[in-house]
Every structure is written in C-alpha cells, then in structure tokens.
Amino acid sequence: MFTIVLYILAAVLLLVSFVKDRRKTKMALKKAWKSFENILPQFIAILIIVGIMLAIISPEMISRLIGNQSGWIGMLVAATIGAITLIPGFVAFPLAAALLNGGAGFMQIAVFISTLMMVGVVTIPVEISYFGKKATLLRNAMAFLFSFVVAIVIGVVLK
C-alpha cells in the first residue's frame, strides 16, 4: 500500500513539474533514464548472484553462520563479509531482508549492513589517495567498531 502511495505521489509531482516547465521535466526524465541504464546491468548481475547464493545456501546454513545463535562469531563473520563486499545500498537492503527470512539474526544483519555501508576494504587504495593512509585506516577501523555498536543497539531494541 505504501509503495502504491509513493508511485501515485511521484506521478502527481511529475505531472506538476511537466505543467510548470516542460523542458526541464524532459531533461530530468532523460537524466533519470541514463542513470537507470547505468545502474541496471550492475543491479541485474548482483540480483543473479544473490539469487544463486540463496539457492545454494540453505536457511539452516544461514542460521548457523549468521543466525541469532551464532552470537559474536556470527557478527564477526557478517561484519567481515560486509566490510569486504562492495554492494550498492539499493541491493543491500533486499539482500538483508532475504537473509533475515532465511534465518539470519537481527544483530548479524545490522552489523553486516553497517559495515557494508561504512567500511570499504576494496576501496581503501582509492580512499588513501585522497585522504592519506592514517585517516583512511582510522576511519575504516572506527566505522568497523561502530558497526558493532549499531548491531548491539538493534539487538537491544528488537529483543
């Protein structure tokens, strides 16, 4: 229902924009289409990989690795995977939902999403070139530790 409301709101606002300034609206739609074209191949590839992984890995295995009973080791596994993996946010949240449905724990998913968004092991060389080695390592280490704080808060709130 909420999604339908958002679609209707977007359509109404697009119509308002079109009435107000046709040229700018057309230009905005062209830019949106270009962005969609750029994201689509990456999005499809990640969805296929996630689909294959969820088909191969059973819910019992997910629950054993990153389920509620996995505790700190499961959180460390999820944090490490999140820190290494480079997935856009629009794919990460559906993946997190699929993992939760597959038996993952809330704290493990919270630390996975937090490290996925805040820690960038793959992008460290690029980050070092802009911010320097010390700032990059410090930022990533603090983000990694803060992800556990986020997970603990989520675990306490959702208990």
PDB file of C-alpha atoms in Angstrom, residues 29-121:
ATOM      1  CA  LEU A  29      13.489  12.385 -17.292  1.00  0.00           C
ATOM      2  CA  LYS A  30      16.361  11.909 -19.757  1.00  0.00           C
ATOM      3  CA  LYS A  31      18.907  12.128 -16.916  1.00  0.00           C
ATOM      4  CA  ALA A  32      16.870   9.678 -14.836  1.00  0.00           C
ATOM      5  CA  TRP A  33      16.749   7.237 -17.762  1.00  0.00           C
ATOM      6  CA  LYS A  34      20.541   7.496 -18.240  1.00  0.00           C
ATOM      7  CA  SER A  35      21.064   6.791 -14.523  1.00  0.00           C
ATOM      8  CA  PHE A  36      18.698   3.835 -14.740  1.00  0.00           C
ATOM      9  CA  GLU A  37      20.599   2.478 -17.747  1.00  0.00           C
ATOM     10  CA  ASN A  38      23.889   2.776 -15.883  1.00  0.00           C
ATOM     11  CA  ILE A  39      22.594   1.045 -12.753  1.00  0.00           C
ATOM     12  CA  LEU A  40      20.576  -1.707 -14.440  1.00  0.00           C
ATOM     13  CA  PRO A  41      23.410  -4.057 -15.550  1.00  0.00           C
ATOM     14  CA  GLN A  42      25.058  -3.892 -12.145  1.00  0.00           C
ATOM     15  CA  PHE A  43      21.718  -4.377 -10.409  1.00  0.00           C
ATOM     16  CA  ILE A  44      20.800  -7.407 -12.530  1.00  0.00           C
ATOM     17  CA  ALA A  45      24.213  -9.024 -12.025  1.00  0.00           C
ATOM     18  CA  ILE A  46      24.024  -8.616  -8.262  1.00  0.00           C
ATOM     19  CA  LEU A  47      20.465  -9.930  -8.131  1.00  0.00           C
ATOM     20  CA  ILE A  48      21.517 -13.006 -10.099  1.00  0.00           C
ATOM     21  CA  ILE A  49      24.488 -13.616  -7.785  1.00  0.00           C
ATOM     22  CA  VAL A  50      22.339 -13.147  -4.689  1.00  0.00           C
ATOM     23  CA  GLY A  51      19.661 -15.442  -6.126  1.00  0.00           C
ATOM     24  CA  ILE A  52      22.196 -18.159  -6.884  1.00  0.00           C
ATOM     25  CA  MET A  53      23.771 -17.840  -3.438  1.00  0.00           C
ATOM     26  CA  LEU A  54      20.391 -18.045  -1.711  1.00  0.00           C
ATOM     27  CA  ALA A  55      19.527 -21.103  -3.817  1.00  0.00           C
ATOM     28  CA  ILE A  56      22.801 -22.818  -2.923  1.00  0.00           C
ATOM     29  CA  ILE A  57      22.972 -21.857   0.755  1.00  0.00           C
ATOM     30  CA  SER A  58      20.207 -23.415   2.824  1.00  0.00           C
ATOM     31  CA  PRO A  59      18.328 -21.460   5.522  1.00  0.00           C
ATOM     32  CA  GLU A  60      19.851 -23.804   8.099  1.00  0.00           C
ATOM     33  CA  MET A  61      23.349 -22.875   6.973  1.00  0.00           C
ATOM     34  CA  ILE A  62      22.489 -19.148   7.020  1.00  0.00           C
ATOM     35  CA  SER A  63      21.052 -19.576  10.503  1.00  0.00           C
ATOM     36  CA  ARG A  64      24.138 -21.479  11.641  1.00  0.00           C
ATOM     37  CA  LEU A  65      26.574 -18.904  10.205  1.00  0.00           C
ATOM     38  CA  ILE A  66      24.818 -15.624  10.984  1.00  0.00           C
ATOM     39  CA  GLY A  67      21.708 -16.585  12.933  1.00  0.00           C
ATOM     40  CA  ASN A  68      20.745 -15.443  16.419  1.00  0.00           C
ATOM     41  CA  GLN A  69      22.511 -18.434  17.960  1.00  0.00           C
ATOM     42  CA  SER A  70      25.798 -17.649  16.178  1.00  0.00           C
ATOM     43  CA  GLY A  71      26.487 -14.803  18.631  1.00  0.00           C
ATOM     44  CA  TRP A  72      29.703 -12.793  18.375  1.00  0.00           C
ATOM     45  CA  ILE A  73      31.288 -15.182  15.888  1.00  0.00           C
ATOM     46  CA  GLY A  74      28.308 -14.737  13.566  1.00  0.00           C
ATOM     47  CA  MET A  75      28.549 -10.987  13.976  1.00  0.00           C
ATOM     48  CA  LEU A  76      32.263 -11.095  13.172  1.00  0.00           C
ATOM     49  CA  VAL A  77      31.565 -13.229  10.077  1.00  0.00           C
ATOM     50  CA  ALA A  78      28.816 -10.835   8.944  1.00  0.00           C
ATOM     51  CA  ALA A  79      30.985  -7.776   9.649  1.00  0.00           C
ATOM     52  CA  THR A  80      33.911  -9.215   7.707  1.00  0.00           C
ATOM     53  CA  ILE A  81      31.730 -10.095   4.725  1.00  0.00           C
ATOM     54  CA  GLY A  82      30.118  -6.646   4.857  1.00  0.00           C
ATOM     55  CA  ALA A  83      33.482  -4.879   5.035  1.00  0.00           C
ATOM     56  CA  ILE A  84      34.876  -6.771   2.051  1.00  0.00           C
ATOM     57  CA  THR A  85      31.773  -6.769  -0.127  1.00  0.00           C
ATOM     58  CA  LEU A  86      31.027  -3.854  -2.427  1.00  0.00           C
ATOM     59  CA  ILE A  87      27.267  -3.805  -2.975  1.00  0.00           C
ATOM     60  CA  PRO A  88      25.104  -0.732  -3.630  1.00  0.00           C
ATOM     61  CA  GLY A  89      22.600   0.154  -0.932  1.00  0.00           C
ATOM     62  CA  PHE A  90      19.598  -0.476  -3.130  1.00  0.00           C
ATOM     63  CA  VAL A  91      20.675  -4.121  -3.368  1.00  0.00           C
ATOM     64  CA  ALA A  92      21.906  -4.468   0.222  1.00  0.00           C
ATOM     65  CA  PHE A  93      18.539  -3.950   1.877  1.00  0.00           C
ATOM     66  CA  PRO A  94      16.622  -6.540  -0.183  1.00  0.00           C
ATOM     67  CA  LEU A  95      19.552  -8.906   0.411  1.00  0.00           C
ATOM     68  CA  ALA A  96      19.312  -8.241   4.139  1.00  0.00           C
ATOM     69  CA  ALA A  97      15.584  -8.958   4.053  1.00  0.00           C
ATOM     70  CA  ALA A  98      16.230 -12.221   2.198  1.00  0.00           C
ATOM     71  CA  LEU A  99      18.876 -13.218   4.750  1.00  0.00           C
ATOM     72  CA  LEU A 100      16.522 -12.383   7.628  1.00  0.00           C
ATOM     73  CA  ASN A 101      13.843 -14.553   6.033  1.00  0.00           C
ATOM     74  CA  GLY A 102      16.493 -17.234   5.599  1.00  0.00           C
ATOM     75  CA  GLY A 103      17.242 -17.360   9.306  1.00  0.00           C
ATOM     76  CA  ALA A 104      19.844 -14.661   9.925  1.00  0.00           C
ATOM     77  CA  GLY A 105      19.755 -12.718  13.183  1.00  0.00           C
ATOM     78  CA  PHE A 106      18.927  -9.033  13.508  1.00  0.00           C
ATOM     79  CA  MET A 107      22.246  -8.151  15.147  1.00  0.00           C
ATOM     80  CA  GLN A 108      24.206 -10.019  12.491  1.00  0.00           C
ATOM     81  CA  ILE A 109      22.298  -8.294   9.688  1.00  0.00           C
ATOM     82  CA  ALA A 110      22.704  -4.910  11.391  1.00  0.00           C
ATOM     83  CA  VAL A 111      26.479  -5.314  11.589  1.00  0.00           C
ATOM     84  CA  PHE A 112      26.539  -6.640   8.002  1.00  0.00           C
ATOM     85  CA  ILE A 113      24.639  -3.634   6.637  1.00  0.00           C
ATOM     86  CA  SER A 114      26.629  -1.168   8.760  1.00  0.00           C
ATOM     87  CA  THR A 115      30.000  -2.482   7.634  1.00  0.00           C
ATOM     88  CA  LEU A 116      28.738  -2.773   4.074  1.00  0.00           C
ATOM     89  CA  MET A 117      27.830   0.916   4.032  1.00  0.00           C
ATOM     90  CA  MET A 118      30.639   2.352   6.173  1.00  0.00           C
ATOM     91  CA  VAL A 119      33.719   0.150   5.761  1.00  0.00           C
ATOM     92  CA  GLY A 120      35.395  -0.156   2.390  1.00  0.00           C
ATOM     93  CA  VAL A 121      38.212  -2.666   2.276  1.00  0.00           C
TER      94      VAL A 121
END
